[in-house]
Short mmCIF file of C-alpha atoms in Angstrom, two decimals:
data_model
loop_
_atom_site.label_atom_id
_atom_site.label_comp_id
_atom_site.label_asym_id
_atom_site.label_seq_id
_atom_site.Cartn_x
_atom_site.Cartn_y
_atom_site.Cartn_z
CA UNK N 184 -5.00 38.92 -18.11
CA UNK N 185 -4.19 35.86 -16.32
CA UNK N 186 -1.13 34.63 -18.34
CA UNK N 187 0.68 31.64 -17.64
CA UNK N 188 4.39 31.37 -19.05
CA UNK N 189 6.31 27.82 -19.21
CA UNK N 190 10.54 27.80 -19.88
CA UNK N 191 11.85 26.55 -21.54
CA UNK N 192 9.47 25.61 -24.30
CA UNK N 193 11.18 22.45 -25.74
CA UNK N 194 14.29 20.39 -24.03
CA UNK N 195 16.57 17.67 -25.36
CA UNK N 196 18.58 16.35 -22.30
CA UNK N 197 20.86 12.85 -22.08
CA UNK N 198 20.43 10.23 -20.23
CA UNK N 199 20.99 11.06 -16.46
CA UNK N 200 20.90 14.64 -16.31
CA UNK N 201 18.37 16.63 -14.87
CA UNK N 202 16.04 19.69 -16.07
CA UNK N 203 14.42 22.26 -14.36
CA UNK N 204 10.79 23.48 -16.03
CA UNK N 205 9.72 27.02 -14.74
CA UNK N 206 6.03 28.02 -14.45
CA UNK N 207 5.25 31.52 -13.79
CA UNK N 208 2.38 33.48 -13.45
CA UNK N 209 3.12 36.87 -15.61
CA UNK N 210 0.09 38.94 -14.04
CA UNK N 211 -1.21 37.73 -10.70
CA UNK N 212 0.22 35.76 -7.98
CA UNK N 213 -0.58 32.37 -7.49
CA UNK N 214 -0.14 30.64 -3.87
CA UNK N 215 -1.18 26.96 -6.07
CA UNK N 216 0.02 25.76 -8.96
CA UNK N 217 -0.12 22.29 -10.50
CA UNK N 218 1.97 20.22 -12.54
CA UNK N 219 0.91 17.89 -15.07
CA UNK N 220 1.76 14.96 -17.50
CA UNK N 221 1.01 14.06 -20.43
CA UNK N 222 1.35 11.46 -23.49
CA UNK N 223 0.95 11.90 -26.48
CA UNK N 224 -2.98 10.96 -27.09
CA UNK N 225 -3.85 10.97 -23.23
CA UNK N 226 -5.07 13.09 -21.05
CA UNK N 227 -3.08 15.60 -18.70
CA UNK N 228 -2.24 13.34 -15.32
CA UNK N 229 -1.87 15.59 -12.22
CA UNK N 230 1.58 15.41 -10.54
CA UNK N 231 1.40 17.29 -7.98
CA UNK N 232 0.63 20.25 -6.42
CA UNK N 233 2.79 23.18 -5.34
CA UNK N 234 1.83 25.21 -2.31
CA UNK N 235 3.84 28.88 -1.85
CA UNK N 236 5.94 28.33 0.97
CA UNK N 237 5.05 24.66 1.87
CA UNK N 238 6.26 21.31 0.36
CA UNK N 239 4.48 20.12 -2.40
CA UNK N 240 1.88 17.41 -2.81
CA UNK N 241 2.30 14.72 -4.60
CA UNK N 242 -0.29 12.11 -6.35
CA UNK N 243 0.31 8.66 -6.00
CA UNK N 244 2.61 6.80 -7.92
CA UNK N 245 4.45 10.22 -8.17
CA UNK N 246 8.34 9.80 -6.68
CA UNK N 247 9.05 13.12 -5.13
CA UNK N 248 12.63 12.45 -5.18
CA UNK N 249 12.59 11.76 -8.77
CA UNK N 250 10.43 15.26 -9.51
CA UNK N 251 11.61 17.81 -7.08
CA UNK N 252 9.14 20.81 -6.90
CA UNK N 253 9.73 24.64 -5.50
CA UNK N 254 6.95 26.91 -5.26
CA UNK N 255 9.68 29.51 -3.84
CA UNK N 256 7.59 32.93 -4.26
CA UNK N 257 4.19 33.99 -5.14
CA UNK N 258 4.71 33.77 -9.03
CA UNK N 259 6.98 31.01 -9.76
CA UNK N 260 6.96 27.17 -9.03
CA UNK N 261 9.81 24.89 -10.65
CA UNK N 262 9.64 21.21 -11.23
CA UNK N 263 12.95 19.69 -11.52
CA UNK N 264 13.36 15.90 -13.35
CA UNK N 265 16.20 14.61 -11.61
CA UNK N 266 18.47 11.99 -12.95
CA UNK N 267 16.14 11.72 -16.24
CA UNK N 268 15.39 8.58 -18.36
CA UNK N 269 14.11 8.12 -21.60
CA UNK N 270 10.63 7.24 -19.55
CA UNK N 271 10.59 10.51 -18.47
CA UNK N 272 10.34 11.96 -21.90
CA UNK N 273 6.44 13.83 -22.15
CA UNK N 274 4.88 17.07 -22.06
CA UNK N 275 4.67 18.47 -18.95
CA UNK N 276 2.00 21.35 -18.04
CA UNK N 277 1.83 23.95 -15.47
CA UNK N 278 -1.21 25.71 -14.16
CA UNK N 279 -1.99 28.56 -11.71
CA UNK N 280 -4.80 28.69 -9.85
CA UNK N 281 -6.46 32.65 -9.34
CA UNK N 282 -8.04 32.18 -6.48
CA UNK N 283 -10.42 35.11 -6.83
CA UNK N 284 -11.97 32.84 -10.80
CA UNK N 285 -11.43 29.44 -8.87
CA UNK N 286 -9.88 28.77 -11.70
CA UNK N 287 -6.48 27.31 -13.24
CA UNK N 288 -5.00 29.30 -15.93
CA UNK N 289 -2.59 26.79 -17.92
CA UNK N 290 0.83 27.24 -19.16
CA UNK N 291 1.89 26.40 -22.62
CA UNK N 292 3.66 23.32 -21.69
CA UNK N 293 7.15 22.22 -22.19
CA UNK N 294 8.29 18.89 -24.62
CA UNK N 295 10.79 16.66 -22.59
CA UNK N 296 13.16 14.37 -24.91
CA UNK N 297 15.60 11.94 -23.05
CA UNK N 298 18.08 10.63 -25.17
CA UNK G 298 -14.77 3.04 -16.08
CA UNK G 299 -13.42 6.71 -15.91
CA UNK G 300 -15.04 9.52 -13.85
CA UNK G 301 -15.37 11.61 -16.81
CA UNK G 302 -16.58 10.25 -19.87
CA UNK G 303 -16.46 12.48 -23.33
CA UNK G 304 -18.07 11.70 -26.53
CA UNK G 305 -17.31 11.09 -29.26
CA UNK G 306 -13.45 10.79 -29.15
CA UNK G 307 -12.74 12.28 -32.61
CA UNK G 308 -14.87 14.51 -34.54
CA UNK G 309 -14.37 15.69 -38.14
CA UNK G 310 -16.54 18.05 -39.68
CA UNK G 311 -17.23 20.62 -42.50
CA UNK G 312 -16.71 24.04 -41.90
CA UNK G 313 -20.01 25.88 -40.86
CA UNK G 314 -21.25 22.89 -38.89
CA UNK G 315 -23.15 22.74 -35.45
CA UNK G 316 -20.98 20.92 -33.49
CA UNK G 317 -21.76 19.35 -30.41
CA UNK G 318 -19.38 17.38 -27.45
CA UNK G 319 -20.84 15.98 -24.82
CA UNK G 320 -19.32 14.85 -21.01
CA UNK G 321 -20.70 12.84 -18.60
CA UNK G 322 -19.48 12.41 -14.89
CA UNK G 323 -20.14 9.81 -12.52
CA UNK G 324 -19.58 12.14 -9.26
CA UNK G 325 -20.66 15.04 -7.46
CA UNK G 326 -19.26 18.07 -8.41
CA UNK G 327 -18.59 21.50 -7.29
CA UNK G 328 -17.45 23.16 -11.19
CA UNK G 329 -16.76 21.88 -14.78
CA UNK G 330 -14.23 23.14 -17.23
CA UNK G 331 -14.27 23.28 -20.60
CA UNK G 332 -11.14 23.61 -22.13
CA UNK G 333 -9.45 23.55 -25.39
CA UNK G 334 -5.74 22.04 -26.47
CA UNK G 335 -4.34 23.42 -29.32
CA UNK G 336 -1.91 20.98 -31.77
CA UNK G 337 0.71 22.52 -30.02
CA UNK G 338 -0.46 21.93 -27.18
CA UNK G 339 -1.36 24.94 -24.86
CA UNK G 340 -4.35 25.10 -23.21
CA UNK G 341 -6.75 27.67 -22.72
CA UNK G 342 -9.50 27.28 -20.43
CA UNK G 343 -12.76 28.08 -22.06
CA UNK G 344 -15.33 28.41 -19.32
CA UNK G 345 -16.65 27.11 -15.97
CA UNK G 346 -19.82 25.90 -15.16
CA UNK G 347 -21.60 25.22 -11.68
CA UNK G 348 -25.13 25.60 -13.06
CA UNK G 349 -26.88 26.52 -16.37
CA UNK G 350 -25.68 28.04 -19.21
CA UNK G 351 -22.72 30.36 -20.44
CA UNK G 352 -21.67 31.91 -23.76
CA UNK G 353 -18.80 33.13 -25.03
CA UNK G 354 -18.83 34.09 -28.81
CA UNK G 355 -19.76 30.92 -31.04
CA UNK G 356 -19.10 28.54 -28.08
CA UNK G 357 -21.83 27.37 -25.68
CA UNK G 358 -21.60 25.21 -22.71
CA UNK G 359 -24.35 23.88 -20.92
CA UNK G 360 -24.60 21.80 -17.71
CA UNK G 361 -27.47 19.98 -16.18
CA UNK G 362 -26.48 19.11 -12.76
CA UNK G 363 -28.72 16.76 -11.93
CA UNK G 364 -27.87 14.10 -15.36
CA UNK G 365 -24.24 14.86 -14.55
CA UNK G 366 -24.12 15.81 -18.40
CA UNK G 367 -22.24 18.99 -20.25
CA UNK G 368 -22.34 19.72 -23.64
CA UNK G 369 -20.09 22.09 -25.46
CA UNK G 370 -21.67 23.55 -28.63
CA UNK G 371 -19.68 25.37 -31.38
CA UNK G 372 -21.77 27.29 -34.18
CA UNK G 373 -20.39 28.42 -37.64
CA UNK G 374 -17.45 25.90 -37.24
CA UNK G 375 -14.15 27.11 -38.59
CA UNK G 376 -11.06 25.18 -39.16
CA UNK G 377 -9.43 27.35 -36.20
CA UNK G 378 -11.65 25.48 -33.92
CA UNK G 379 -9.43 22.42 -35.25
CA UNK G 380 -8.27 21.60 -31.61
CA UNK G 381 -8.77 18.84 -28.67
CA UNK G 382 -11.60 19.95 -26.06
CA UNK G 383 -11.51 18.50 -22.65
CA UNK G 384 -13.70 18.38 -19.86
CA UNK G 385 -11.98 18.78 -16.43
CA UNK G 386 -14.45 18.34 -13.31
CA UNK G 387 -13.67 19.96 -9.69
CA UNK G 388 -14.74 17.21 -7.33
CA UNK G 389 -14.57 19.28 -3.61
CA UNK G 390 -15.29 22.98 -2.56
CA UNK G 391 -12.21 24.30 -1.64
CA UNK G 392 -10.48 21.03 -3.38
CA UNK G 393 -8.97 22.91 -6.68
CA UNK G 394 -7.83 19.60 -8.03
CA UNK G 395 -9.80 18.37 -11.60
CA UNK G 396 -10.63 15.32 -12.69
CA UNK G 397 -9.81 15.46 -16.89
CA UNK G 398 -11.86 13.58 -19.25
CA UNK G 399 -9.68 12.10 -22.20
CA UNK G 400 -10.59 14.78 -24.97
CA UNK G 401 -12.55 15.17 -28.08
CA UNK G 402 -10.49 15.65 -30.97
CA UNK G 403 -12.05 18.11 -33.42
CA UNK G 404 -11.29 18.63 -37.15
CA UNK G 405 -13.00 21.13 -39.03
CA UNK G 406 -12.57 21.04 -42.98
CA UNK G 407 -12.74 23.97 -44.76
#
């Protein structure tokens, strides 16, 4: 149990478009999730983190117009690059926390390239 | 100077070794995760630890709350353990956020 799913998997966007990441929690319903960063050789760098219902919060340093977040129902949160650069280009992970474990079960990430 | 410190950084070993990581943290804590990164680069959370001592197969973690130290022991190492293992820290009860430590990176030669 407690499966986290990521989509898509792997995205090549240009310059100046944006991409939408979904996070979903297959078998339990999540009113928290995270997003996270990461480069390559680093540890993951929380974003920010998406409330059910409620705006998202974001970490500092984070521009919340620049990654839009939706936690819209119980199961699925979306984090949206907007306008993406090449500097945007990492692996971005999801979790969900089960609040019965207190813990975050982690999605399989998804590979951002900006050309 | 980070608030979670893991040694060593990168570990290479033969296969059948006792391996050991170790984390230290320089605040109070409420739970510590022990999770591994595969070279793709999914996660899977291993355990969590307020107190003592858990097992789970050939994987033991242990925390001493009082040093601020965890260790992570694998025995019987296999290549399949080949993986990065991090140690995430929950500062605050009813504060889900975790602090990560940078990762060990573990090879295991067959």
């Amino acid at each position: 149990g407690a499966v986290v799913s990521q989509h898509p998997s792997r995205v090549i966007c240009k310059s100046g478009t944006s991409v939408k990441i979904e996070c979903r929690s297959l078998d339990f319903q999540a009113t928290t999730m995270f997003w996270y960063r990461q480069f390559p050789k680093q540890s993951l760098m929380l974003m920010a983190t998406s409330n059910e219902g409620s705006k998202a919060t974001y970490e500092q340093g984070v521009e919340k117009d620049k990654f839009l977040i939706n936690h819209a129902s119980l199961t699925l949160s979306t984090l949206t690059v907007t306008s993406a650069h090449p500097e945007d280009s990492s692996f971005y992970i999801c979790s969900a926390l089960l609040d019965s474990q207190e813990t975050q079960y982690f999605g399989p990430g998804t590979r951002l390239l900006v050309l | 100077k980070n608030e979670v410190e893991q040694s060593p950084q990168n570990l290479t070993a033969q296969e059948g070794e006792f391996i050991t990581i170790n984390c230290s943290y320089s605040v109070g804590i409420s739970a510590l995760h022990w999770l591994q990164q595969h070279p793709g680069g999914g996660i899977v959370s291993l355990f969590m630890l307020s107190s003592g001592k858990k097992k789970h197969g050939r994987l033991i973690a242990t925390i001493n709350i009082q040093e601020k130290h965890s260790s992570l022991h694998i025995t019987a190492s296999h290549p399949r353990d080949s993986a990065v293992y991090i140690c995430a820290v929950k500062t605050g009860f009813g504060n889900e956020k975790l602090t990560f430590g940078t990762g060990t990176r573990l090879t295991i030669i067959p």
